[in-house]
């Protein structure tokens, strides 16, 4: 096994990788930006190197500096985490050129999946089911119009180079096609420098079901069941779970085998995720393959009892897959909620600020918190505003949901707005409990998901004031002589009543309180 690895990432995923590496006796090198000098991942690592200023382009995306640090520190391999350089072919190649193991697939496999249309062509050849549509190179408007007619409506225009839901447009009828095409092409050109489009039949009530695959260097491939990530907002996942509710063993096997076929078609190595759309009639279609560890990998770990980062490290080290397909067993049900610094009542505007108070639920066999922050840390504009991932496990879905609801109630954050109340309403809602899942879930159930704050603000201020008063009393030390006038614990004043002033800050608004003491 490696003696030392570098983690080219920050936040919860950097901490997560360091944890497993340490358990395996591997020393860890962290890299950080000026904004992350005191970050948790830096404190956890054995060595840490400054990359540059806060913006990612000057720090976590500086492939050249990261390779330099790896060489200077003697790291034998680099774990890229997710985001940043994790799906960057040039970075994977640069690692190889410098004799550093890239803990991920070969550059050629990343490149094969980099274009949605090229990926679809490869999958078609491998016999993996595709959403009907067009994914050819010819982009002339006449041909695209003819293909749209053939596909039928509603259809989805998707940027070939797309990601993060950008450059996508639903088209309801031919009369809207030209305008939608121009708009989607413009958006794709701006976001990815490539206006090319593919056309897909638009499924109106699909679920997003993805398969976790792993392949080693010896030609073996397995799938570790699926995750249901149907609860999305603007095509971004909000709550993920495993296994997918209601998926039959036959469908799981068929999807799993198709996913392994997909991975093997591109000589894949390491952890990968094959995303499918799962339609109401039980059919499924390849959507895309993510060539890295996913944010939501913990739910797979909880139901399989495996450590996927350990699998990644072992495979990168040239070892065979830790388990064969028939040795992979599933147990119980797991859910993950992404806790974000954002304001659900204000169109989920990302929030920034200092985490003034932070208490997480107790961690045990049922509750896990993956995080990269501690109390006092700053949530800045520079990076993804995810504060933590809350993961729960239990024997079945209902019990797991109860655990999630309870854990969300125990989560305490102040200083930064979060989506905790929204997640709680979502997890505890009847349609979620009843497995009424599809990618339109949040839009469909808006009336249930935005509950007003339960605590009336005045009551909140009074309770906060009581808390501070009690705490300051408890902290006072008594003078040696208990009968001295200075030992008095009340605020008695000759001829006057004392009003203790207090200023409380709540949601950026200052409240002036006067507390009359008798
Ligand atoms: P991106 O790479 O931009 O995230 P994806 O192709 O992964 O785009 O699709 C993101 C989401 O869009 C999916 O999870 C699903 O909710 C929705 N989606 C994608 N393709 C279709 C389709 N053909 N029909 C209906 N919904 C789709």
Short mmCIF file of C-alpha atoms and ligand atoms in Angstrom, two decimals:
data_model
loop_
_atom_site.label_atom_id
_atom_site.label_comp_id
_atom_site.label_asym_id
_atom_site.label_seq_id
_atom_site.Cartn_x
_atom_site.Cartn_y
_atom_site.Cartn_z
CA UNK A 1 0.00 0.00 0.00
CA UNK A 2 1.04 3.64 -0.45
CA UNK A 3 2.96 5.30 2.40
CA UNK A 4 1.84 8.80 1.58
CA UNK A 5 -0.85 10.35 -0.61
CA UNK A 6 -1.85 13.90 -1.47
CA UNK A 7 -5.50 14.97 -1.33
CA UNK A 8 -6.17 17.55 -4.04
CA UNK A 9 -9.38 18.84 -2.51
CA UNK A 10 -10.89 20.60 0.51
CA UNK A 11 -13.92 20.39 2.76
CA UNK A 12 -15.75 17.25 3.77
CA UNK A 13 -14.40 15.02 1.01
CA UNK A 14 -10.77 15.84 1.86
CA UNK A 15 -11.51 14.99 5.52
CA UNK A 16 -13.34 11.83 4.48
CA UNK A 17 -10.36 10.57 2.42
CA UNK A 18 -7.86 11.42 5.16
CA UNK A 19 -9.89 9.42 7.67
CA UNK A 20 -9.70 6.19 5.66
CA UNK A 21 -6.09 6.76 4.63
CA UNK A 22 -5.07 7.16 8.28
CA UNK A 23 -6.94 4.01 9.22
CA UNK A 24 -4.85 2.20 6.59
CA UNK A 25 -1.62 3.70 7.93
CA UNK A 26 -1.14 6.09 5.00
CA UNK A 27 0.22 9.58 5.69
CA UNK A 28 -1.69 12.46 4.13
CA UNK A 29 -0.59 15.66 2.47
CA UNK A 30 -3.20 18.41 2.32
CA UNK A 31 -3.21 21.42 0.05
CA UNK A 32 -5.08 24.60 0.83
CA UNK A 33 -5.88 28.12 -0.26
CA UNK A 34 -5.33 31.26 1.78
CA UNK A 35 -8.99 31.13 2.83
CA UNK A 36 -8.53 27.60 4.19
CA UNK A 37 -5.43 28.11 6.36
CA UNK A 38 -7.28 26.94 9.47
CA UNK A 39 -9.61 24.48 7.74
CA UNK A 40 -10.41 21.11 9.24
CA UNK A 41 -8.76 19.16 6.40
CA UNK A 42 -5.50 21.03 6.98
CA UNK A 43 -5.59 20.25 10.69
CA UNK A 44 -6.31 16.58 10.05
CA UNK A 45 -3.49 16.04 7.54
CA UNK A 46 0.10 15.15 8.43
CA UNK A 47 1.52 17.89 6.21
CA UNK A 48 -0.10 20.80 4.42
CA UNK A 49 0.98 23.15 1.66
CA UNK A 50 -0.39 26.51 0.62
CA UNK A 51 -1.43 26.65 -3.04
CA UNK A 52 -2.41 30.30 -3.41
CA UNK A 53 -5.25 32.80 -2.98
CA UNK A 54 -8.86 31.80 -2.26
CA UNK A 55 -10.32 31.58 -5.82
CA UNK A 56 -10.23 27.96 -7.01
CA UNK A 57 -8.56 28.98 -10.27
CA UNK A 58 -5.60 30.20 -8.22
CA UNK A 59 -5.53 27.33 -5.74
CA UNK A 60 -7.43 24.02 -5.96
CA UNK A 61 -7.41 24.07 -9.78
CA UNK A 62 -3.66 24.73 -10.04
CA UNK A 63 -2.69 21.29 -11.38
CA UNK A 64 0.93 22.36 -11.86
CA UNK A 65 1.38 23.44 -8.23
CA UNK A 66 -0.37 20.34 -6.90
CA UNK A 67 1.96 18.04 -8.84
CA UNK A 68 4.91 20.08 -7.60
CA UNK A 69 3.75 19.66 -3.98
CA UNK A 70 3.23 15.92 -4.51
CA UNK A 71 6.76 15.55 -5.78
CA UNK A 72 8.32 17.74 -3.09
CA UNK A 73 6.48 15.91 -0.30
CA UNK A 74 7.11 12.43 -1.66
CA UNK A 75 3.41 11.58 -2.12
CA UNK A 76 3.05 8.47 -4.29
CA UNK A 77 -0.55 9.06 -5.32
CA UNK A 78 -3.15 11.84 -5.57
CA UNK A 79 -6.79 11.51 -4.56
CA UNK A 80 -8.77 14.20 -6.41
CA UNK A 81 -12.05 13.90 -4.44
CA UNK A 82 -15.00 15.21 -6.46
CA UNK A 83 -15.28 18.49 -8.37
CA UNK A 84 -12.09 20.54 -8.96
CA UNK A 85 -9.61 18.33 -10.91
CA UNK A 86 -11.36 14.99 -10.43
CA UNK A 87 -12.59 14.68 -14.02
CA UNK A 88 -9.81 16.59 -15.71
CA UNK A 89 -8.01 14.44 -18.31
CA UNK A 90 -4.98 16.74 -18.43
CA UNK A 91 -4.50 16.41 -14.69
CA UNK A 92 -4.79 12.62 -14.83
CA UNK A 93 -2.21 12.61 -17.63
CA UNK A 94 0.10 14.98 -15.76
CA UNK A 95 0.06 12.65 -12.75
CA UNK A 96 1.02 9.74 -14.96
CA UNK A 97 3.78 11.72 -16.68
CA UNK A 98 5.25 12.49 -13.24
CA UNK A 99 5.06 8.90 -11.97
CA UNK A 100 2.33 9.73 -9.50
CA UNK A 101 -0.68 7.42 -9.28
CA UNK A 102 -3.97 9.22 -10.04
CA UNK A 103 -6.56 7.63 -7.74
CA UNK A 104 -9.21 7.40 -10.43
CA UNK A 105 -9.74 6.01 -13.91
CA UNK A 106 -7.29 6.30 -16.80
CA UNK A 107 -7.37 9.65 -18.65
CA UNK A 108 -8.83 7.91 -21.72
CA UNK A 109 -11.89 6.74 -19.73
CA UNK A 110 -12.50 10.25 -18.36
CA UNK A 111 -12.27 11.62 -21.90
CA UNK A 112 -14.73 9.02 -23.28
CA UNK A 113 -17.40 10.18 -20.84
CA UNK A 114 -16.62 13.90 -21.17
CA UNK A 115 -18.99 14.36 -24.09
CA UNK A 116 -22.58 13.27 -23.57
CA UNK A 117 -23.03 12.38 -27.25
CA UNK A 118 -19.78 10.40 -27.54
CA UNK A 119 -20.71 8.62 -24.30
CA UNK A 120 -24.11 7.70 -25.73
CA UNK A 121 -22.51 6.30 -28.88
CA UNK A 122 -20.17 4.11 -26.79
CA UNK A 123 -23.06 2.91 -24.63
CA UNK A 124 -25.18 2.09 -27.65
CA UNK A 125 -22.40 -0.17 -28.94
CA UNK A 126 -22.13 -1.81 -25.52
CA UNK A 127 -25.85 -2.63 -25.58
CA UNK A 128 -26.80 -0.24 -22.75
CA UNK A 129 -30.34 1.18 -23.18
CA UNK A 130 -30.47 4.87 -24.21
CA UNK A 131 -33.23 7.48 -24.03
CA UNK A 132 -34.52 7.60 -27.62
CA UNK A 133 -33.29 10.64 -29.53
CA UNK A 134 -30.42 11.99 -31.58
CA UNK A 135 -26.75 12.26 -30.58
CA UNK A 136 -24.99 12.70 -33.92
CA UNK A 137 -22.30 15.14 -35.02
CA UNK A 138 -24.38 16.83 -37.72
CA UNK A 139 -25.72 19.96 -36.04
CA UNK A 140 -27.43 21.66 -38.99
CA UNK A 141 -30.75 23.21 -37.86
CA UNK A 142 -32.73 21.37 -40.58
CA UNK A 143 -31.45 18.00 -39.48
CA UNK A 144 -32.03 18.79 -35.78
CA UNK A 145 -35.59 19.86 -36.64
CA UNK A 146 -36.19 16.62 -38.54
CA UNK A 147 -34.77 14.57 -35.64
CA UNK A 148 -36.99 16.48 -33.21
CA UNK A 149 -40.03 15.62 -35.31
CA UNK A 150 -38.97 11.96 -35.31
CA UNK A 151 -38.40 11.96 -31.51
CA UNK A 152 -41.75 13.52 -30.67
CA UNK A 153 -42.73 15.98 -27.93
CA UNK A 154 -42.05 16.87 -25.21
CA UNK A 155 -38.32 16.57 -25.88
CA UNK A 156 -35.19 17.72 -24.13
CA UNK A 157 -32.36 19.64 -25.76
CA UNK A 158 -29.13 18.93 -23.91
CA UNK A 159 -25.67 20.41 -24.29
CA UNK A 160 -23.24 17.72 -25.46
CA UNK A 161 -20.56 19.29 -23.25
CA UNK A 162 -23.06 19.95 -20.46
CA UNK A 163 -22.99 19.53 -16.71
CA UNK A 164 -24.75 20.94 -13.68
CA UNK A 165 -28.05 21.16 -15.54
CA UNK A 166 -26.79 23.98 -17.82
CA UNK A 167 -27.69 24.19 -21.53
CA UNK A 168 -30.85 22.10 -21.10
CA UNK A 169 -34.28 23.07 -22.47
CA UNK A 170 -37.57 21.22 -22.46
CA UNK A 171 -39.47 21.76 -25.73
CA UNK A 172 -43.22 21.10 -25.68
CA UNK A 173 -44.04 21.53 -29.37
CA UNK A 174 -42.46 22.08 -32.78
CA UNK A 175 -43.58 25.71 -32.75
CA UNK A 176 -41.18 26.37 -29.82
CA UNK A 177 -38.28 24.40 -31.22
CA UNK A 178 -36.26 27.05 -33.10
CA UNK A 179 -36.33 29.51 -30.26
CA UNK A 180 -35.44 26.89 -27.63
CA UNK A 181 -32.60 25.57 -29.78
CA UNK A 182 -31.08 29.04 -30.17
CA UNK A 183 -31.37 29.71 -26.41
CA UNK A 184 -29.87 26.35 -25.39
CA UNK A 185 -27.03 26.72 -27.90
CA UNK A 186 -26.26 30.20 -26.61
CA UNK A 187 -26.20 28.99 -23.00
CA UNK A 188 -24.02 25.98 -23.88
CA UNK A 189 -21.59 28.15 -25.84
CA UNK A 190 -21.25 30.53 -22.90
CA UNK A 191 -20.91 27.85 -20.26
CA UNK A 192 -18.83 25.22 -22.08
CA UNK A 193 -17.53 26.91 -25.24
CA UNK A 194 -19.42 24.32 -27.29
CA UNK A 195 -22.95 24.89 -28.62
CA UNK A 196 -23.56 21.31 -29.81
CA UNK A 197 -26.86 19.74 -28.76
CA UNK A 198 -28.33 16.33 -28.44
CA UNK A 199 -32.03 15.56 -28.48
CA UNK A 200 -33.77 13.24 -26.05
CA UNK A 201 -37.31 12.22 -25.45
CA UNK A 202 -38.37 14.10 -22.30
CA UNK A 203 -39.61 11.67 -19.70
CA UNK A 204 -42.27 13.43 -17.68
CA UNK A 205 -42.06 11.50 -14.41
CA UNK A 206 -38.70 9.76 -14.33
CA UNK A 207 -36.66 8.80 -11.31
CA UNK A 208 -32.90 9.30 -11.17
CA UNK A 209 -31.40 5.94 -10.26
CA UNK A 210 -27.63 5.49 -10.43
CA UNK A 211 -25.42 2.46 -10.06
CA UNK A 212 -22.12 2.43 -8.17
CA UNK A 213 -19.54 0.45 -10.10
CA UNK A 214 -15.97 -0.52 -9.37
CA UNK A 215 -13.39 -2.03 -11.72
CA UNK A 216 -9.85 -3.15 -11.00
CA UNK A 217 -6.75 -3.26 -13.21
CA UNK A 218 -7.20 -6.99 -13.73
CA UNK A 219 -10.37 -6.75 -15.81
CA UNK A 220 -12.91 -7.40 -13.01
CA UNK A 221 -15.98 -5.23 -12.52
CA UNK A 222 -18.79 -5.24 -9.93
CA UNK A 223 -21.77 -3.07 -9.02
CA UNK A 224 -22.62 -2.07 -5.45
CA UNK A 225 -26.34 -1.61 -5.91
CA UNK A 226 -28.02 1.69 -6.69
CA UNK A 227 -28.87 5.07 -5.24
CA UNK A 228 -32.11 6.92 -5.84
CA UNK A 229 -31.41 10.63 -6.30
CA UNK A 230 -34.81 11.67 -7.62
CA UNK A 231 -35.37 14.43 -5.09
CA UNK A 232 -33.68 17.28 -6.93
CA UNK A 233 -33.89 21.02 -7.19
CA UNK A 234 -32.86 22.50 -10.54
CA UNK A 235 -31.32 19.13 -11.43
CA UNK A 236 -29.19 19.20 -8.25
CA UNK A 237 -29.57 16.37 -5.76
CA UNK A 238 -31.07 17.19 -2.36
CA UNK A 239 -31.73 13.85 -0.64
CA UNK A 240 -30.29 10.54 -1.82
CA UNK A 241 -31.08 7.05 -0.67
CA UNK A 242 -30.09 3.43 -1.12
CA UNK A 243 -31.48 1.08 -2.13
CA UNK A 244 -34.00 2.70 -4.53
CA UNK A 245 -37.50 2.22 -3.09
CA UNK A 246 -39.55 -0.38 -4.90
CA UNK A 247 -36.81 -1.50 -7.30
CA UNK A 248 -37.11 -5.22 -7.93
CA UNK A 249 -34.11 -7.55 -7.63
CA UNK A 250 -34.39 -8.32 -11.36
CA UNK A 251 -34.26 -4.62 -12.32
CA UNK A 252 -31.35 -4.04 -9.92
CA UNK A 253 -29.47 -6.90 -11.56
CA UNK A 254 -30.28 -5.72 -15.08
CA UNK A 255 -29.24 -2.13 -14.29
CA UNK A 256 -26.14 -3.29 -12.43
CA UNK A 257 -25.02 -5.51 -15.26
CA UNK A 258 -25.67 -2.77 -17.83
CA UNK A 259 -23.58 -0.38 -15.71
CA UNK A 260 -20.65 -2.80 -15.46
CA UNK A 261 -20.91 -3.32 -19.23
CA UNK A 262 -20.81 0.45 -19.66
CA UNK A 263 -17.70 0.74 -17.49
CA UNK A 264 -15.92 -2.13 -19.17
CA UNK A 265 -16.69 -0.67 -22.61
CA UNK A 266 -14.30 2.18 -21.78
CA UNK A 267 -11.70 0.07 -19.89
CA UNK A 268 -12.69 1.68 -16.66
CA UNK A 269 -10.67 1.39 -13.45
CA UNK A 270 -11.70 2.54 -9.96
CA UNK A 271 -14.97 4.01 -8.66
CA UNK A 272 -17.57 5.21 -11.15
CA UNK A 273 -21.26 5.96 -11.26
CA UNK A 274 -23.55 5.18 -14.13
CA UNK A 275 -26.64 7.38 -14.03
CA UNK A 276 -29.94 6.14 -15.41
CA UNK A 277 -33.38 7.57 -15.85
CA UNK A 278 -35.86 5.08 -14.48
CA UNK A 279 -39.29 5.44 -16.03
CA UNK A 280 -42.70 4.74 -14.50
CA UNK A 281 -43.08 1.60 -16.63
CA UNK A 282 -39.89 0.11 -15.15
CA UNK A 283 -37.67 0.74 -18.17
CA UNK A 284 -34.33 2.47 -17.65
CA UNK A 285 -32.05 4.51 -19.87
CA UNK A 286 -28.38 5.50 -19.65
CA UNK A 287 -27.92 9.17 -18.89
CA UNK A 288 -24.24 9.68 -18.14
CA UNK A 289 -21.27 8.23 -16.31
CA UNK A 290 -19.44 10.14 -13.60
CA UNK A 291 -15.83 9.07 -13.46
CA UNK A 292 -15.16 9.80 -9.78
CA UNK A 293 -16.39 9.17 -6.27
CA UNK A 294 -19.80 10.82 -5.87
CA UNK A 295 -20.94 13.14 -3.09
CA UNK A 296 -23.62 10.60 -2.18
CA UNK A 297 -21.31 7.54 -1.90
CA UNK A 298 -21.92 7.18 1.89
CA UNK A 299 -25.42 5.72 1.41
CA UNK A 300 -23.86 2.88 -0.57
CA UNK A 301 -21.27 2.40 2.20
CA UNK A 302 -24.02 2.18 4.81
CA UNK A 303 -26.00 -0.55 3.04
CA UNK A 304 -23.00 -2.60 1.88
CA UNK A 305 -20.80 -2.17 4.96
CA UNK A 306 -17.89 -1.29 2.67
CA UNK A 307 -15.51 1.68 2.72
CA UNK A 308 -15.44 2.93 -0.87
CA UNK A 309 -12.40 5.12 -0.34
CA UNK A 310 -10.52 2.04 0.85
CA UNK A 311 -11.65 0.26 -2.35
CA UNK A 312 -10.32 3.18 -4.39
CA UNK A 313 -6.97 3.12 -2.63
CA UNK A 314 -6.57 -0.63 -2.95
CA UNK A 315 -7.44 -0.63 -6.64
CA UNK A 316 -5.12 2.32 -7.34
CA UNK A 317 -2.44 0.28 -5.60
CA UNK A 318 -2.94 -2.48 -8.18
CA UNK A 319 -4.89 -4.89 -5.96
CA UNK A 320 -7.91 -6.90 -7.10
CA UNK A 321 -11.47 -5.87 -6.15
CA UNK A 322 -12.02 -6.58 -2.43
CA UNK A 323 -15.26 -8.51 -3.14
CA UNK A 324 -16.77 -10.45 -6.03
CA UNK A 325 -20.32 -9.74 -7.16
CA UNK A 326 -21.91 -12.61 -5.22
CA UNK A 327 -20.16 -11.52 -2.01
CA UNK A 328 -21.79 -8.09 -2.03
CA UNK A 329 -24.74 -8.08 0.36
CA UNK A 330 -27.22 -5.32 1.03
CA UNK A 331 -28.51 -4.52 4.50
CA UNK A 332 -31.21 -2.07 5.54
CA UNK A 333 -31.80 1.39 4.15
CA UNK A 334 -29.72 4.58 4.13
CA UNK A 335 -30.53 8.23 3.43
CA UNK A 336 -28.32 11.26 2.93
CA UNK A 337 -29.36 14.90 3.22
CA UNK A 338 -27.09 17.66 1.97
CA UNK A 339 -26.94 20.46 4.50
CA UNK A 340 -26.30 23.71 2.66
CA UNK A 341 -25.69 27.30 3.66
CA UNK A 342 -28.58 28.72 1.68
CA UNK A 343 -31.95 30.37 2.14
CA UNK A 344 -34.85 28.18 0.97
CA UNK A 345 -37.29 31.07 1.55
CA UNK A 346 -35.33 33.27 -0.83
CA UNK A 347 -35.09 30.96 -3.84
CA UNK A 348 -32.25 29.03 -2.17
CA UNK A 349 -29.85 31.93 -2.42
CA UNK A 350 -26.40 30.73 -1.23
CA UNK A 351 -25.63 32.11 2.24
CA UNK A 352 -22.29 33.13 3.68
CA UNK A 353 -21.09 33.99 7.17
CA UNK A 354 -19.51 32.58 10.30
CA UNK A 355 -20.74 29.35 11.86
CA UNK A 356 -21.14 30.96 15.29
CA UNK A 357 -22.75 27.96 16.91
CA UNK A 358 -22.63 24.42 15.56
CA UNK A 359 -23.88 21.24 17.20
CA UNK A 360 -24.24 18.06 15.20
CA UNK A 361 -26.36 15.06 16.18
CA UNK A 362 -24.48 12.34 18.06
CA UNK A 363 -22.78 9.94 15.66
CA UNK A 364 -23.33 6.21 16.11
CA UNK A 365 -24.10 3.12 14.03
CA UNK A 366 -27.23 4.85 12.73
CA UNK A 367 -26.09 8.42 12.26
CA UNK A 368 -23.02 9.71 10.42
CA UNK A 369 -21.98 13.29 9.72
CA UNK A 370 -19.43 13.97 6.97
CA UNK A 371 -18.22 17.53 7.29
CA UNK A 372 -15.26 19.78 6.66
CA UNK A 373 -16.13 22.58 9.06
CA UNK A 374 -16.08 23.28 12.80
CA UNK A 375 -17.71 25.98 14.91
CA UNK A 376 -16.20 29.36 14.14
CA UNK A 377 -15.42 28.56 10.49
CA UNK A 378 -16.42 30.86 7.71
CA UNK A 379 -18.72 29.80 4.85
CA UNK A 380 -17.28 31.93 2.06
CA UNK A 381 -18.33 32.82 -1.44
CA UNK A 382 -15.36 31.00 -2.89
CA UNK A 383 -16.52 27.40 -2.65
CA UNK A 384 -19.56 25.18 -2.67
CA UNK A 385 -21.74 26.16 0.32
CA UNK A 386 -22.28 22.58 1.52
CA UNK A 387 -21.79 22.50 5.30
CA UNK A 388 -22.19 18.76 5.83
CA UNK A 389 -23.78 15.54 4.69
CA UNK A 390 -26.07 13.92 7.22
CA UNK A 391 -26.31 10.19 6.66
CA UNK A 392 -28.60 7.77 8.50
CA UNK A 393 -29.11 4.04 8.39
CA UNK A 394 -31.69 1.62 9.78
CA UNK A 395 -33.32 -1.73 9.08
CA UNK A 396 -35.90 -0.31 6.69
CA UNK A 397 -36.86 2.91 4.94
CA UNK A 398 -39.47 4.02 7.43
CA UNK A 399 -37.10 3.66 10.36
CA UNK A 400 -34.32 5.36 8.41
CA UNK A 401 -36.61 8.32 7.68
CA UNK A 402 -37.47 8.56 11.39
CA UNK A 403 -33.75 8.66 12.17
CA UNK A 404 -33.23 11.39 9.57
CA UNK A 405 -36.09 13.49 10.93
CA UNK A 406 -34.75 13.16 14.47
CA UNK A 407 -31.15 13.90 13.48
CA UNK A 408 -32.25 17.02 11.58
CA UNK A 409 -34.09 18.17 14.71
CA UNK A 410 -30.88 17.76 16.71
CA UNK A 411 -28.76 19.71 14.22
CA UNK A 412 -28.06 23.24 15.52
CA UNK A 413 -26.46 25.92 13.39
CA UNK A 414 -26.52 29.63 13.92
CA UNK A 415 -24.72 32.43 12.17
CA UNK A 416 -25.53 31.21 8.66
CA UNK A 417 -28.89 30.44 7.06
CA UNK A 418 -29.31 26.76 6.23
CA UNK A 419 -31.75 24.44 4.50
CA UNK A 420 -32.25 22.26 7.60
CA UNK A 421 -35.90 23.22 8.14
CA UNK A 422 -36.60 22.55 4.45
CA UNK A 423 -34.89 19.14 4.60
CA UNK A 424 -36.87 18.28 7.71
CA UNK A 425 -40.17 19.18 6.05
CA UNK A 426 -39.17 17.17 3.00
CA UNK A 427 -38.06 14.02 4.83
CA UNK A 428 -41.12 14.11 7.07
CA UNK A 429 -43.64 14.79 4.28
CA UNK A 430 -46.32 12.23 3.45
CA UNK A 431 -45.40 11.91 -0.27
CA UNK A 432 -41.74 11.28 0.58
CA UNK A 433 -42.67 8.69 3.18
CA UNK A 434 -45.08 7.12 0.68
CA UNK A 435 -42.31 6.81 -1.94
CA UNK A 436 -44.06 9.09 -4.39
CA UNK A 437 -40.70 9.86 -5.98
CA UNK A 438 -39.77 11.46 -9.28
CA UNK A 439 -37.50 14.28 -10.36
CA UNK A 440 -40.41 16.76 -10.15
CA UNK A 441 -40.98 16.00 -6.45
CA UNK A 442 -39.99 19.40 -5.03
CA UNK A 443 -41.94 21.40 -7.61
CA UNK A 444 -45.00 19.24 -7.11
CA UNK A 445 -45.05 19.45 -3.31
CA UNK A 446 -43.96 23.04 -2.74
CA UNK A 447 -46.89 23.71 -0.41
CA UNK A 448 -45.57 21.12 2.05
CA UNK A 449 -41.90 22.01 1.93
CA UNK A 450 -41.61 25.61 3.07
CA UNK A 451 -43.03 25.72 6.60
CA UNK A 452 -42.94 29.06 8.42
CA UNK A 453 -40.47 29.34 11.31
CA UNK A 454 -42.07 27.71 14.33
CA UNK A 455 -40.59 29.96 16.96
CA UNK A 456 -42.10 33.39 17.27
CA UNK A 457 -39.24 35.86 17.12
CA UNK A 458 -40.01 37.66 20.41
CA UNK A 459 -40.07 34.40 22.28
CA UNK A 460 -36.76 33.48 20.66
CA UNK A 461 -35.22 36.75 21.86
CA UNK A 462 -36.51 36.31 25.42
CA UNK A 463 -35.17 32.75 25.58
CA UNK A 464 -31.80 33.83 24.20
CA UNK A 465 -31.58 36.61 26.78
CA UNK A 466 -32.38 34.12 29.58
CA UNK A 467 -29.65 31.82 28.29
CA UNK A 468 -27.00 34.54 28.33
CA UNK A 469 -28.06 35.77 31.77
CA UNK A 470 -27.93 32.31 33.27
CA UNK A 471 -24.60 31.65 31.67
CA UNK A 472 -23.07 34.87 32.92
CA UNK A 473 -24.36 34.13 36.45
CA UNK A 474 -22.88 30.66 36.34
CA UNK A 475 -19.54 32.07 35.21
CA UNK A 476 -19.29 34.61 38.03
CA UNK A 477 -16.85 33.65 40.73
CA UNK A 478 -17.78 34.52 44.29
CA UNK A 479 -15.45 36.65 46.34
CA UNK A 480 -13.96 34.98 49.40
CA UNK A 481 -16.32 36.72 51.81
CA UNK A 482 -19.89 35.63 51.00
CA UNK A 483 -21.26 38.52 53.14
CA UNK A 484 -19.37 41.19 51.25
CA UNK A 485 -21.64 43.58 49.29
CA UNK A 486 -19.69 42.55 46.16
CA UNK A 487 -20.93 38.97 46.53
CA UNK A 488 -24.51 39.92 45.91
CA UNK A 489 -25.91 38.12 42.88
CA UNK A 490 -28.75 40.54 42.22
CA UNK A 491 -28.64 44.01 40.76
CA UNK A 492 -29.94 45.98 43.68
CA UNK A 493 -29.13 49.67 43.42
CA UNK A 494 -29.84 52.44 45.86
CA UNK A 495 -32.86 54.46 44.70
CA UNK A 496 -33.00 53.01 41.20
CA UNK A 497 -33.92 50.00 39.18
CA UNK A 498 -31.15 48.56 37.04
CA UNK A 499 -31.84 47.92 33.36
CA UNK A 500 -29.22 45.69 31.88
CA UNK A 501 -28.79 46.44 28.18
CA UNK A 502 -28.30 43.55 25.78
CA UNK A 503 -27.93 43.47 22.01
CA UNK A 504 -28.89 40.28 20.19
CA UNK A 505 -28.19 39.62 16.55
CA UNK A 506 -30.69 37.45 14.72
CA UNK A 507 -30.65 36.96 10.95
CA UNK A 508 -28.46 40.04 10.57
CA UNK A 509 -30.96 42.24 12.44
CA UNK A 510 -29.90 43.84 15.72
CA UNK A 511 -32.40 43.79 18.58
CA UNK A 512 -31.85 46.03 21.62
CA UNK A 513 -33.21 44.54 24.84
CA UNK A 514 -33.40 46.07 28.30
CA UNK A 515 -33.62 43.56 31.10
CA UNK A 516 -35.08 45.04 34.30
CA UNK A 517 -33.61 43.37 37.32
CA UNK A 518 -35.29 43.61 40.75
P1 LIG B 1 -26.08 17.39 -16.10
O1 LIG B 1 -24.84 16.66 -16.54
O2 LIG B 1 -26.14 18.79 -16.61
O3 LIG B 1 -26.33 17.27 -14.62
P2 LIG B 1 -27.83 15.16 -16.75
O4 LIG B 1 -27.85 14.60 -18.11
O5 LIG B 1 -27.07 14.41 -15.70
O6 LIG B 1 -27.31 16.67 -16.84
O7 LIG B 1 -29.31 15.39 -16.26
C1 LIG B 1 -29.60 16.05 -15.03
C2 LIG B 1 -31.03 15.79 -14.60
O8 LIG B 1 -31.94 16.22 -15.64
C3 LIG B 1 -31.40 14.33 -14.36
O9 LIG B 1 -31.06 13.90 -13.07
C4 LIG B 1 -32.90 14.35 -14.62
O10 LIG B 1 -33.55 14.87 -13.49
C5 LIG B 1 -33.06 15.36 -15.73
N1 LIG B 1 -33.08 14.72 -17.09
C6 LIG B 1 -32.02 14.46 -17.88
N2 LIG B 1 -32.40 13.87 -19.04
C7 LIG B 1 -33.75 13.76 -19.00
C8 LIG B 1 -34.77 13.25 -19.89
N3 LIG B 1 -34.46 12.73 -21.08
N4 LIG B 1 -36.05 13.29 -19.50
C9 LIG B 1 -36.39 13.84 -18.29
N5 LIG B 1 -35.51 14.34 -17.42
C10 LIG B 1 -34.19 14.31 -17.74
#
